XYZ file of C-alpha atoms in Angstrom:
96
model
C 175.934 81.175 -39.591
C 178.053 78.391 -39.786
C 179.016 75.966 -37.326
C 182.257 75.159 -35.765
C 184.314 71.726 -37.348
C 184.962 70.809 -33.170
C 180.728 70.134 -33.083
C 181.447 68.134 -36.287
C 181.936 64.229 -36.664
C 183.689 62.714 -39.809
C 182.069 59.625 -40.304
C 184.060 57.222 -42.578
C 181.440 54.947 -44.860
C 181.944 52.185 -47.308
C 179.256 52.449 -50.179
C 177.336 49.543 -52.470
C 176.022 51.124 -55.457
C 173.023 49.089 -57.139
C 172.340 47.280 -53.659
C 168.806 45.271 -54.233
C 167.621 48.065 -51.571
C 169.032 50.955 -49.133
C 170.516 50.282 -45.890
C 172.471 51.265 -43.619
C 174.742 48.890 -41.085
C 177.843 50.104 -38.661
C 180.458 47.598 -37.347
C 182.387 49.365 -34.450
C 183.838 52.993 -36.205
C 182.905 52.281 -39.527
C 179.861 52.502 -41.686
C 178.151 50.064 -44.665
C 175.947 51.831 -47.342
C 173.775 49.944 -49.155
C 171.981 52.165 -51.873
C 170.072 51.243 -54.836
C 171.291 54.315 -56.828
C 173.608 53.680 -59.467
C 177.078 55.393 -58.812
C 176.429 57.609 -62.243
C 175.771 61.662 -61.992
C 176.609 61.950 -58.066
C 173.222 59.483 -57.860
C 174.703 57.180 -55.219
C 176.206 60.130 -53.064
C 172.663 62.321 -53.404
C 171.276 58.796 -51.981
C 173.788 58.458 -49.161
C 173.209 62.172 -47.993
C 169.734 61.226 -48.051
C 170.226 58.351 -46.345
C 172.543 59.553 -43.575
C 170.506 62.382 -43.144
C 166.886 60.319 -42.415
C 169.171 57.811 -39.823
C 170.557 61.383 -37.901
C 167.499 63.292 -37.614
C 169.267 65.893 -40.064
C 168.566 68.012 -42.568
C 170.852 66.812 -45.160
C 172.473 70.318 -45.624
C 174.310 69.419 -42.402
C 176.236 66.463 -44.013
C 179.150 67.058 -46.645
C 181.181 64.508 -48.461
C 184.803 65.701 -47.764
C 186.729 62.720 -49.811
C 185.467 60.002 -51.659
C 183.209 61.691 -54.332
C 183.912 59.079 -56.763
C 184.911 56.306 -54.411
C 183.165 53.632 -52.489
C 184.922 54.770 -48.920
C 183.687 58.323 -48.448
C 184.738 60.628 -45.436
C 181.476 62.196 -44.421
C 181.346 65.521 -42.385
C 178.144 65.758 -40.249
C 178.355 69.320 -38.578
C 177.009 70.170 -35.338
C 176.792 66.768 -34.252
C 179.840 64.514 -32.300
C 180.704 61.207 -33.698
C 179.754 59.323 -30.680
C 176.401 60.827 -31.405
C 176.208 60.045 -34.982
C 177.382 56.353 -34.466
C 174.836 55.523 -32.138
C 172.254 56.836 -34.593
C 173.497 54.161 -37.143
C 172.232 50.464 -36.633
C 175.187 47.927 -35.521
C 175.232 45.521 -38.459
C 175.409 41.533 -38.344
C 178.540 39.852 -39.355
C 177.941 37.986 -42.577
């Protein structure tokens, strides 16, 4: 059974490869990645599903990168969860 795009949020996230540790930050809409995966072998995206899908309270199945595989600004589809939702779920980052 799958579930419906409408109960899906498309999350759009900027990603550091080879960060000194994993982290997650949002600024209004938008979303900072911090992972210590290197962006070789789908490494880096394995550790942002991960890492998305810990900060959610998701199983990681639920999340699917739609564009961006081999990009740092991914589009990230979490289904069966609003965007709202998923934002507030995400730590609001400190300007630097």
């Amino acid at each position: 059974m799958g579930v419906d795009p409408v109960d899906s949020a498309l999350l759009i996230v900027r990603v550091t490869p080879r960060a000194g540790r994993n982290r997650l930050e949002r600024t209004g809409d938008c979303i900072h990645a911090w992972v210590h995966a290197a962006p070789t072998d789908g490494a880096a995206n394995e550790a942002l599903i991960r890492m998305l899908a810990e900060a959610l309270d998701v199983p990681p199945s639920r999340l699917t990168i739609m564009r961006g595989h081999a990009s740092r600004n991914k589009a990230v589809r979490v289904a069966g969860m609003v965007a709202a939702d998923a934002l507030a779920r995400i730590p609001e980052g400190t300007s630097r």
